[in-house]
């Protein structure tokens, strides 16, 4: 692999240290090895021939949430995300992927297999997740608090196309991602409901592929290729108004990671650029059209206090922070309060919480403390990973519901009978 | 070389997780923000004074060099272990031990980060003004050891002005307490201040007692853009002359305006030759009055565009942008050497001209940011350490800049310290008598020359 670009990037680091305080992992460990500056310097040393890809090197590189907080806090423009993914790719070449991860990524990127295991799981709890949870120690989340598998894959509810009532104002493709399809049908249904209210035709074929990003970010170059190519060829279509995603990570894949992966492999990116241009997070799309949604203005119930968590893959990877806030502020009956450090990572970081549960735990504890301090009864966030991490680490006594923002929009839209104000 | 047995002994003092000696971790403690690198043999991360004391007993018995380290952001090689040995890193010793609102005093461990401390204080309505550009990361131990300052020094002074007392572990491992909790204290020699700015060469700071102020009611920052650098410089003199006491008075030249704008996109005036950032604080009415007077004055002095921050967020945004200056320069060249010469404010414009002359003479790129209100310039020599020929010119330029500053009645370094970067040129400014006293003091505190050897003065 040509690491020239990475080389140029690491030489931009003048060791000023300004990225260090922004790193949630450093805040837990307080050691140079945990810091973005340290990782960049280590990579530099490797590229100069002063370091091997030793097990400790690997551990240091992987003790990272890929949350990109360092990227936005680096004045000299060292793109850590680029550097780290490049090096993860080198590490996978040397070490291969851990078999458990390999299996999961293979499964995730094999739609047929995933579909059939999921249908089998209808019989009981999700054997798949449970097995892995036991085997891998799923971070700090007790098994019974893991999401339950959908009774049937969400997309199987439809025959590929959903039509709105009455007038048709546009046509979008709803890329549900694996999580909504297999675990969070309620999110999928809320998205469909809201898009129907916007009078859209919604393409939602049953046979969509995984976005493949988990494998891509782990540095694996081959396993995800089939999904990447298939998604690009089916989704890079000019006739669609937009490709909508409800998952921050799928969005980051389409807008950013596909192009980076293809570039790393020296492949053509022109179709991936088209997909990037079409992709919108459902929150961006709805925020632009929030005035068109028929909320009841005469709502008399007490306001619900809601706070918002910025997923790393939305706020930094895609630069989306205002859209969800615009929606929340526009919702009648919602009192929106910002939490402290809303845009700091929740500590999940994909497989990070499984690999480094102790570090993850401290970061998540901060997030939950900040959520509690707002006094909100609902926290919304547009990333399934964040929702699992946050809800899985809450206490029973918390009484805080974790939702996708669109679920809240849908609930408020379907409040048919306004309650009489108490006289 | 530290022997196996001694390593075992050191490891036992701090325990496994805070003892590091594999290749990767040693590399990670081989640098600070200066360009020189050298690896230690072990890194220890103590969390108590007792641990530090035990470590020093072993180190002095074995004559092992010990280099203290905070966040490793100093710009003069101060925390680089040039003789190997132990790096003693204080980042995990980071508790705020006491914030005493009634007496307006705080007691901290050395690893507390400046900005974290400031944030905590606002909860009590209290204020610790020193705000080095690295405040988001630097440790208070590092700040004391470098006597760090920041933009607010114009009105509020630097670290030493808040320092009331210290706990210090000496080279021998003995624990020394200096000063106390009171503002007035003339009991004995002022040992506290001796350690302030000593760069880890006299002792290891393990506890810091600081004086605090009440948080000012309001603050406001003004940006004034100039078509001419010397008009901006003259404005600084006029501000002080007219009896206005701003909190901070910073100057950026055109190169800096542009690289900061490239990073932050906050709308700095890219076409201007110089930008002044002036902050005032105090009760709201006074702040408005001062801002108006300053606006008028800047206009008189030739500023063509003046902007006053409207909200606290906007205010903070400007200062965050200013603090990104050092990092952002790497957008132009990979190596930046931050000069730190300081001159009387009336000589600012002369010094700007001298730097420009030197840059031309050696054909180098040397943009300037300055804490103009206290005469502290940071000409930044932008270069590439891999280019040998250019580095030779750089070294000459640095010396010439320093010498010019001293000739103009100023000093080699306003806040970054001596470290290794300025060691050879130190005698030029302070003279042989002061050098002799410095060496005598060093020997008195550190007879075996194990505390950050090679830094500030070389003992032979
Ligand atoms: C972007 C940037 C902006 C900066 N802006 C400013 C500025 O505005 N003003 C300013 O003054 N400086 C500035 N600096 C320089 C630097 O941040 C300061 O010198 C700071 O005080 C260093 O603190 P540190 O925690 O990083 O210490 P380090 O760099 O790790 O150490 C500094 C020195 O202190 C010694 N030391 C550290 N801890 C202890 C201890 N507990 N006991 C004894 N000795 C110790 C070390 O041996 C070393 O000699 C800047 C640096 C950068 C990179
Ligand atoms: S902020 Fe950027 S330049 Fe500064 S240490 Fe971090 S990576 Fe390096
Ligand atoms: S991506 Fe996040 S966790 Fe990783 S080094 Fe950067 S700030 Fe730290």
Coordinates of N, CA and C in Angstrom, one line a residue, chain A residues 7 11-22 26-35 37-46 48-57 60 71-78 340-341, chain B residues 17 20 22-25 27-29 31-37 39 45 69-73 89 91-92 94 113 115-116 119 133-137 259 263 320 323-331 333-336 384 386:
Chain A
X7 N 2.3 9.5 5.3 CA 3.6 10.0 5.7 C 3.5 11.6 5.7
X11 N 3.9 14.1 9.2 CA 4.9 15.2 9.2 C 4.3 16.5 9.5
X12 N 3.0 16.6 9.4 CA 2.3 17.8 9.8 C 2.2 18.0 11.3
X13 N 2.4 17.0 12.0 CA 2.3 17.0 13.5 C 3.5 17.7 14.1
X14 N 3.3 18.9 14.7 CA 4.5 19.5 15.3 C 4.5 19.3 16.8
X15 N 3.7 18.3 17.3 CA 3.7 17.8 18.7 C 3.2 18.9 19.6
X16 N 2.3 19.8 19.2 CA 1.8 20.8 20.0 C 1.0 20.3 21.2
X17 N 0.4 19.1 21.0 CA -0.4 18.5 22.1 C -1.8 19.0 22.2
X18 N -2.3 19.9 21.3 CA -3.6 20.4 21.4 C -4.7 19.4 21.2
X19 N -4.4 18.3 20.6 CA -5.4 17.2 20.4 C -5.6 16.4 21.6
X20 N -4.6 16.5 22.5 CA -4.6 15.5 23.6 C -5.8 15.6 24.5
X21 N -6.1 16.8 24.9 CA -7.2 17.0 25.9 C -8.6 16.6 25.3
X22 N -8.6 16.6 23.9 CA -9.9 16.3 23.3 C -10.2 14.8 23.2
X26 N -7.6 9.3 26.1 CA -6.5 9.9 26.9 C -7.0 10.3 28.3
X27 N -8.2 10.9 28.3 CA -8.8 11.4 29.6 C -8.9 10.2 30.6
X28 N -9.1 9.0 30.1 CA -9.2 7.9 31.0 C -7.8 7.4 31.5
X29 N -6.9 7.3 30.5 CA -5.6 6.6 30.8 C -4.5 7.6 31.2
X30 N -4.6 8.8 30.7 CA -3.6 9.8 31.0 C -2.1 9.4 30.7
X31 N -2.0 8.7 29.7 CA -0.7 8.3 29.2 C -0.5 8.7 27.7
X32 N 0.7 9.0 27.4 CA 1.0 9.4 26.0 C 0.5 8.4 25.0
X33 N 0.7 7.1 25.4 CA 0.3 6.0 24.4 C -1.2 6.1 24.0
X34 N -2.0 6.7 25.0 CA -3.4 6.8 24.7 C -3.8 8.0 23.9
X35 N -2.8 8.9 23.7 CA -3.1 10.2 23.1 C -3.0 10.2 21.6
X37 N -1.6 12.5 19.8 CA -0.3 12.9 19.4 C 0.7 11.7 19.5
X38 N 0.5 10.9 20.5 CA 1.4 9.7 20.7 C 1.2 8.7 19.6
X39 N 0.0 8.5 19.2 CA -0.3 7.5 18.1 C 0.4 8.0 16.8
X40 N 0.2 9.3 16.6 CA 0.8 9.9 15.3 C 2.3 9.8 15.4
X41 N 2.9 10.1 16.5 CA 4.4 10.0 16.6 C 4.8 8.5 16.4
X42 N 4.1 7.6 17.0 CA 4.4 6.2 16.8 C 4.4 5.8 15.4
X43 N 3.3 6.2 14.7 CA 3.2 5.9 13.3 C 4.4 6.5 12.5
X44 N 4.7 7.7 12.9 CA 5.8 8.4 12.2 C 7.1 7.6 12.4
X45 N 7.3 7.1 13.6 CA 8.5 6.3 13.9 C 8.5 5.0 13.1
X46 N 7.3 4.4 13.0 CA 7.2 3.2 12.2 C 7.6 3.5 10.7
X48 N 9.4 5.7 9.5 CA 10.8 6.0 9.4 C 11.7 4.8 9.6
X49 N 11.1 3.7 9.9 CA 11.8 2.5 10.1 C 12.3 2.2 11.5
X50 N 11.9 3.1 12.5 CA 12.3 2.9 13.8 C 11.5 2.0 14.7
X51 N 10.5 1.4 14.1 CA 9.5 0.7 15.0 C 8.9 -0.4 14.2
X52 N 8.6 -1.6 14.8 CA 7.9 -2.6 14.1 C 6.5 -2.6 14.5
X53 N 5.7 -3.4 13.8 CA 4.3 -3.5 14.1 C 4.1 -4.6 15.2
X54 N 4.7 -4.2 16.4 CA 4.7 -5.2 17.5 C 3.4 -5.3 18.1
X55 N 3.2 -6.3 19.0 CA 1.9 -6.4 19.7 C 1.6 -5.1 20.5
X56 N 2.5 -4.5 21.1 CA 2.3 -3.3 21.9 C 1.9 -2.2 20.9
X57 N 2.5 -2.1 19.8 CA 2.2 -1.1 18.7 C 0.7 -1.3 18.4
X60 N -1.6 -0.2 21.1 CA -1.7 1.3 21.2 C -2.6 1.8 20.1
X71 N -9.2 14.9 15.3 CA -9.2 15.5 14.0 C -9.6 16.9 14.0
X72 N -10.8 17.2 14.6 CA -11.3 18.5 14.6 C -10.5 19.4 15.6
X73 N -9.8 18.9 16.5 CA -9.0 19.7 17.4 C -7.5 19.9 17.0
X74 N -7.2 19.4 15.8 CA -5.8 19.5 15.4 C -5.6 20.7 14.5
X75 N -5.0 21.8 14.9 CA -4.9 23.0 14.1 C -4.1 22.8 12.8
X76 N -3.2 21.8 12.8 CA -2.3 21.7 11.6 C -2.9 20.7 10.6
X77 N -4.0 20.1 10.9 CA -4.7 19.3 9.9 C -4.1 18.0 9.7
X78 N -3.6 17.3 10.8 CA -3.2 15.9 10.7 C -4.6 15.2 10.7
X340 N -24.0 18.6 28.8 CA -22.6 19.0 28.7 C -21.9 18.0 27.8
X341 N -20.9 18.5 27.0 CA -20.1 17.7 26.1 C -21.0 16.8 25.2
Chain B
X17 N 1.1 -1.1 36.2 CA 0.5 -0.2 35.3 C 1.1 1.1 35.1
X20 N 6.7 1.8 32.8 CA 6.8 1.4 31.4 C 8.2 1.3 31.0
X22 N 8.8 -0.7 27.7 CA 9.0 -1.3 26.4 C 9.2 -0.2 25.3
X23 N 9.8 -0.7 24.2 CA 10.3 0.2 23.2 C 9.3 1.3 22.8
X24 N 8.0 0.9 22.6 CA 7.0 1.8 22.1 C 6.8 3.0 23.1
X25 N 6.6 2.6 24.4 CA 6.3 3.6 25.4 C 7.5 4.5 25.6
X27 N 9.6 5.4 23.4 CA 9.6 6.4 22.3 C 8.6 7.5 22.5
X28 N 7.5 7.1 23.2 CA 6.4 8.1 23.4 C 6.8 9.1 24.5
X29 N 7.8 8.9 25.2 CA 8.3 9.9 26.2 C 9.6 10.5 25.8
X31 N 9.9 12.9 23.5 CA 9.8 14.2 22.9 C 8.9 15.2 23.7
X32 N 9.1 16.5 23.5 CA 8.1 17.4 23.9 C 7.7 18.3 22.6
X33 N 7.4 19.5 22.8 CA 7.0 20.3 21.5 C 8.3 20.9 20.9
X34 N 9.4 20.7 21.4 CA 10.7 21.1 20.8 C 11.2 20.1 19.8
X35 N 12.2 20.4 19.0 CA 12.6 19.4 17.9 C 13.6 18.3 18.3
X36 N 14.1 18.4 19.5 CA 15.1 17.4 19.9 C 14.4 16.2 20.5
X37 N 14.9 15.0 20.3 CA 14.3 13.8 20.9 C 15.4 12.9 21.5
X39 N 15.5 9.1 24.2 CA 14.7 8.2 24.9 C 15.1 7.9 26.3
X45 N 5.0 6.7 36.3 CA 3.9 7.7 36.5 C 3.4 7.6 37.9
X69 N 8.2 15.4 33.9 CA 7.4 15.7 32.7 C 6.0 15.9 33.1
X70 N 5.4 17.0 32.5 CA 3.9 17.2 32.7 C 3.3 16.7 31.4
X71 N 2.7 17.6 30.6 CA 2.1 17.2 29.4 C 3.0 17.2 28.2
X72 N 4.3 17.6 28.4 CA 5.3 17.6 27.3 C 4.9 18.6 26.3
X73 N 4.5 19.8 26.7 CA 4.2 20.8 25.7 C 5.2 21.9 25.7
X89 N 6.6 11.1 35.0 CA 5.5 11.8 34.3 C 4.4 12.0 35.3
X91 N 1.2 13.2 34.9 CA -0.1 13.3 34.4 C -1.2 12.6 35.2
X92 N -0.8 11.5 35.9 CA -1.8 10.8 36.7 C -1.9 11.3 38.1
X94 N -3.2 13.9 39.6 CA -4.0 15.1 39.1 C -5.2 15.5 39.9
X113 N -4.6 19.7 35.0 CA -4.5 20.4 33.8 C -5.1 21.8 34.0
X115 N -6.6 24.1 32.2 CA -8.0 24.4 31.8 C -9.1 23.7 32.7
X116 N -8.7 22.5 33.1 CA -9.7 21.7 34.0 C -9.8 22.5 35.3
X119 N -11.9 25.6 34.8 CA -13.3 25.2 34.7 C -13.9 25.0 36.1
X133 N -1.1 29.3 25.9 CA -1.8 28.8 24.7 C -2.1 27.3 24.8
X134 N -1.3 26.7 25.6 CA -1.5 25.2 25.7 C -2.4 24.8 26.9
X135 N -3.1 25.8 27.4 CA -3.8 25.5 28.7 C -4.8 24.3 28.6
X136 N -5.2 23.9 27.5 CA -6.1 22.8 27.4 C -5.4 21.5 27.8
X137 N -4.1 21.5 27.7 CA -3.3 20.2 28.0 C -2.3 20.4 29.1
X259 N -3.4 31.4 8.4 CA -3.3 30.0 8.7 C -4.4 29.7 9.8
X263 N -7.8 27.1 9.5 CA -8.3 26.1 10.4 C -9.6 26.3 11.0
X320 N -9.8 30.7 21.4 CA -9.5 29.3 21.0 C -8.7 29.4 19.7
X323 N -5.3 30.4 20.3 CA -4.4 29.4 20.8 C -4.0 28.3 19.8
X324 N -4.7 28.3 18.7 CA -4.4 27.3 17.7 C -3.2 27.7 16.8
X325 N -2.7 28.9 17.1 CA -1.7 29.5 16.2 C -0.5 28.6 16.0
X326 N 0.1 28.1 17.1 CA 1.3 27.3 17.1 C 1.0 26.0 16.3
X327 N -0.1 25.3 16.6 CA -0.4 24.1 15.9 C -0.6 24.3 14.4
X328 N -1.3 25.4 14.1 CA -1.7 25.6 12.7 C -0.6 25.9 11.8
X329 N 0.6 26.3 12.3 CA 1.7 26.7 11.4 C 2.2 25.5 10.6
X330 N 2.0 24.3 11.2 CA 2.4 23.1 10.5 C 1.7 22.9 9.2
X331 N 0.7 23.7 8.9 CA 0.1 23.7 7.6 C 1.1 24.2 6.5
X333 N 4.9 24.6 7.0 CA 6.1 23.8 7.0 C 6.1 22.8 8.2
X334 N 6.8 21.7 8.1 CA 6.6 20.6 9.1 C 7.3 21.0 10.4
X335 N 8.3 21.8 10.5 CA 9.0 22.1 11.7 C 8.8 23.6 12.1
X336 N 8.4 23.8 13.3 CA 8.2 25.2 13.7 C 9.1 25.4 15.0
X384 N 12.1 22.9 8.0 CA 11.9 21.5 7.9 C 13.2 20.9 8.4
X386 N 14.4 18.2 8.3 CA 15.1 17.2 7.4 C 16.0 18.0 6.4

